[in-house]
Coordinates of C-alpha atoms and ligand atoms in Angstrom, one line a residue:
X19 CA 15.6 4.4 59.3
X20 CA 17.4 7.7 59.2
X21 CA 20.9 6.9 60.1
X22 CA 23.1 9.8 60.7
X23 CA 26.9 9.5 61.1
X24 CA 26.9 13.1 62.5
X25 CA 25.9 11.6 65.8
X26 CA 29.0 9.8 66.7
X27 CA 30.5 9.0 69.9
X28 CA 32.7 11.8 70.7
X29 CA 35.8 11.1 68.8
X30 CA 38.9 11.2 70.8
X31 CA 40.5 14.5 70.0
X32 CA 43.9 15.9 70.3
X33 CA 45.7 12.7 70.3
X34 CA 48.9 13.8 68.6
X35 CA 49.1 11.4 65.8
X36 CA 51.6 9.7 64.1
X37 CA 50.0 8.9 60.8
X38 CA 51.5 12.0 59.3
X39 CA 54.7 11.8 61.2
X40 CA 55.0 8.2 60.1
X41 CA 54.5 8.9 56.4
X42 CA 58.1 9.2 55.6
X43 CA 58.3 5.5 56.4
X44 CA 56.8 5.0 53.1
X45 CA 58.8 7.7 51.4
X46 CA 55.6 9.3 50.3
X47 CA 55.4 12.8 51.5
X48 CA 52.8 14.9 49.8
X49 CA 55.0 15.6 46.8
X50 CA 57.3 12.7 47.2
X51 CA 57.9 9.7 45.0
X52 CA 55.1 7.4 44.3
X53 CA 54.4 3.9 45.3
X54 CA 57.7 2.9 46.6
X55 CA 58.1 0.0 48.9
X56 CA 58.1 0.9 52.6
X57 CA 61.5 -0.2 53.3
X58 CA 63.5 1.1 50.4
X59 CA 61.8 4.3 49.6
X60 CA 64.2 6.9 50.8
X61 CA 67.3 6.2 48.8
X62 CA 67.1 9.1 46.3
X63 CA 68.8 12.1 47.9
X64 CA 71.1 11.7 50.8
X65 CA 70.9 15.4 51.8
X66 CA 70.4 16.0 55.5
X67 CA 66.7 16.8 55.0
X68 CA 66.1 13.7 53.0
X69 CA 68.0 11.1 54.8
X70 CA 65.1 9.8 56.8
X71 CA 65.5 6.2 57.7
X72 CA 62.4 4.1 57.6
X73 CA 61.9 4.7 61.3
X74 CA 63.2 8.2 61.5
X75 CA 59.7 9.7 62.1
X76 CA 58.5 6.9 64.2
X77 CA 59.6 7.2 67.8
X78 CA 58.9 5.1 70.8
X79 CA 56.4 7.7 72.1
X80 CA 54.2 7.4 69.0
X81 CA 50.6 7.7 70.0
X82 CA 48.1 5.2 68.6
X83 CA 46.0 6.2 65.6
X84 CA 42.8 7.9 66.8
X85 CA 39.6 5.9 66.9
X86 CA 36.4 7.2 65.3
X87 CA 32.8 6.1 65.2
X88 CA 32.0 3.0 63.2
X89 CA 29.0 4.7 61.7
X90 CA 25.8 2.9 60.7
X91 CA 27.1 1.0 57.7
X92 CA 29.6 -1.6 58.9
X93 CA 28.8 -5.1 57.8
X94 CA 30.8 -8.0 59.5
X95 CA 32.5 -10.8 57.6
X96 CA 33.6 -8.9 54.5
X97 CA 35.3 -10.9 51.8
X98 CA 39.1 -11.5 52.0
X99 CA 40.4 -9.4 49.1
X100 CA 42.8 -6.6 48.3
X101 CA 40.8 -5.1 45.5
X102 CA 37.3 -3.7 45.8
X103 CA 37.2 -2.6 42.2
X104 CA 34.6 -4.3 40.1
X105 CA 34.1 -4.3 36.3
X106 CA 32.3 -1.2 35.3
X107 CA 32.5 0.4 38.7
X108 CA 32.4 4.2 38.4
X109 CA 34.8 6.4 40.2
X110 CA 38.4 7.5 40.3
X111 CA 40.6 4.5 40.9
X112 CA 42.5 4.8 44.2
X113 CA 45.4 2.7 45.4
X114 CA 45.7 2.9 49.2
X115 CA 48.7 1.5 51.0
X116 CA 50.5 1.7 54.2
X117 CA 51.7 -0.1 57.3
X118 CA 50.4 -1.2 60.6
X119 CA 53.0 -0.2 63.2
X120 CA 53.1 -0.7 66.9
X121 CA 53.7 2.4 69.1
X122 CA 57.3 1.3 69.3
X123 CA 57.5 1.6 65.5
X124 CA 57.6 -2.1 64.8
X125 CA 55.7 -3.4 61.8
X126 CA 52.8 -5.6 62.8
X127 CA 52.4 -8.5 60.3
X128 CA 49.2 -10.4 60.0
X129 CA 47.1 -7.5 61.2
X130 CA 43.6 -7.5 60.0
X131 CA 42.6 -4.4 57.9
X132 CA 38.9 -4.3 57.0
X133 CA 37.8 -1.4 54.8
X134 CA 34.3 -0.3 53.8
X135 CA 33.2 2.8 51.9
X136 CA 30.4 4.2 49.8
X137 CA 30.5 4.2 46.0
X138 CA 31.1 7.0 43.7
X139 CA 27.5 8.1 44.2
X140 CA 27.8 8.1 47.9
X141 CA 25.8 4.9 48.4
X142 CA 26.8 2.0 50.7
X143 CA 26.0 -1.5 49.8
X144 CA 24.1 -2.6 52.9
X145 CA 22.8 -5.8 51.3
X146 CA 26.0 -7.3 50.0
X147 CA 29.7 -6.6 50.1
X148 CA 30.3 -4.1 47.4
X149 CA 33.3 -1.9 48.3
X150 CA 33.9 -4.0 51.5
X151 CA 36.8 -6.2 52.0
X152 CA 39.4 -7.3 54.5
X153 CA 43.1 -8.3 54.2
X154 CA 46.0 -9.1 56.4
X155 CA 49.3 -7.2 56.5
X156 CA 52.3 -8.9 55.1
X157 CA 55.5 -9.8 56.8
X158 CA 56.5 -6.1 56.6
X159 CA 53.3 -5.0 58.2
X160 CA 52.1 -3.7 54.8
X161 CA 48.6 -3.5 53.3
X162 CA 47.6 -2.5 49.8
X163 CA 44.1 -1.8 48.8
X164 CA 42.8 -1.2 45.3
X165 CA 39.5 0.7 45.4
X166 CA 37.9 3.9 44.2
X167 CA 37.7 7.4 45.7
X168 CA 34.5 7.3 47.7
X169 CA 31.7 9.7 46.8
X170 CA 29.9 12.1 49.1
X171 CA 26.7 11.7 51.0
X172 CA 24.8 14.2 53.1
X173 CA 26.3 15.3 56.3
X174 CA 29.8 13.9 55.7
X175 CA 33.0 14.8 54.0
X176 CA 34.8 12.2 51.9
X177 CA 36.0 9.2 53.9
X178 CA 36.9 5.6 54.1
X179 CA 36.0 3.4 57.1
X180 CA 38.4 0.9 58.5
X181 CA 39.0 -1.5 61.3
X182 CA 42.5 -2.5 62.2
X183 CA 43.3 -5.4 64.5
X184 CA 46.8 -6.7 65.4
X185 CA 46.9 -10.3 66.1
X186 CA 45.1 -11.2 69.3
X187 CA 44.7 -7.5 70.1
X188 CA 41.8 -5.1 70.2
X189 CA 40.1 -3.6 67.2
X190 CA 40.8 0.0 66.2
X191 CA 37.8 1.4 64.4
X192 CA 38.5 4.6 62.5
X193 CA 38.1 6.6 59.3
X194 CA 40.5 8.1 56.8
X195 CA 40.1 11.4 55.1
X196 CA 41.2 13.2 51.9
X197 CA 43.1 16.4 52.0
X198 CA 41.7 19.5 50.3
X199 CA 38.1 18.5 50.7
X200 CA 35.8 21.4 51.1
X201 CA 33.6 19.5 53.6
X202 CA 36.5 18.6 55.9
X203 CA 36.1 21.9 57.7
X204 CA 32.3 21.4 58.4
X205 CA 32.3 17.6 59.1
X206 CA 32.0 17.1 62.9
X207 CA 33.7 13.8 62.8
X208 CA 36.7 14.8 60.6
X209 CA 40.1 14.6 62.3
X210 CA 43.1 16.0 60.5
X211 CA 45.3 13.3 62.1
X212 CA 43.5 10.9 59.9
X213 CA 44.3 12.5 56.5
X214 CA 45.6 10.4 53.8
X215 CA 48.7 11.5 51.9
X216 CA 47.3 11.6 48.4
X217 CA 48.9 12.1 45.0
X218 CA 47.6 11.9 41.5
X219 CA 48.9 9.2 39.3
X220 CA 47.5 9.8 35.8
X221 CA 43.8 9.5 36.1
X222 CA 44.1 7.6 39.3
X223 CA 45.1 8.5 42.8
X224 CA 47.6 7.0 45.2
X225 CA 47.3 7.4 48.9
X226 CA 49.2 6.3 52.0
X227 CA 48.5 6.0 55.6
X228 CA 50.3 4.2 58.5
X229 CA 48.2 3.0 61.4
X230 CA 49.8 2.9 64.8
X231 CA 48.2 0.4 67.2
X232 CA 48.7 -0.3 70.8
X233 CA 50.0 -3.8 71.3
Ligands
FE304 FE1 30.5 6.6 56.1

């Protein structure tokens, strides 16, 4: 059973994405402040360059977040939970948060966000639900996931799988990537439009990503 994620459906390329453009919604540029709430994050410096309103980088022509191959390791019916961290679990702790937005920049509450990933050693739990879990965005369209930085396995760069589904809408299946990873350049699935904004927080990491979905 040699499963190979390097054989994906051709990922849709060149969709000009909004994940990065939408990041200021969270006030979390690469070197920005950490962990602020999505709505109130931009209050610090009212200089022209810093006065981005929560929707300043989200215009009505935002394209949806690109889809990517599901890969071979998705398991349906993951547990409802916002933390995938278990006692004794190895790996750098990662807090991943963001919004689900419509292409018109409106937050989409009650969107399903289902994550799965390998462990610190690059191994997926294909028998149970370790490092798998789903949640629903809150009234602000926000999700927060507590997990670990996924390890590496042959043929892929570091990534987290996710499915996003606005209420009564289609499912977006995609993957999220980490900046500065040596394997990003050689991974045939990698898409820079799906890069997380990551910053260190002590011994842990904080990352943000906003999904844009077609309603
Ligand atoms: Fe994978």
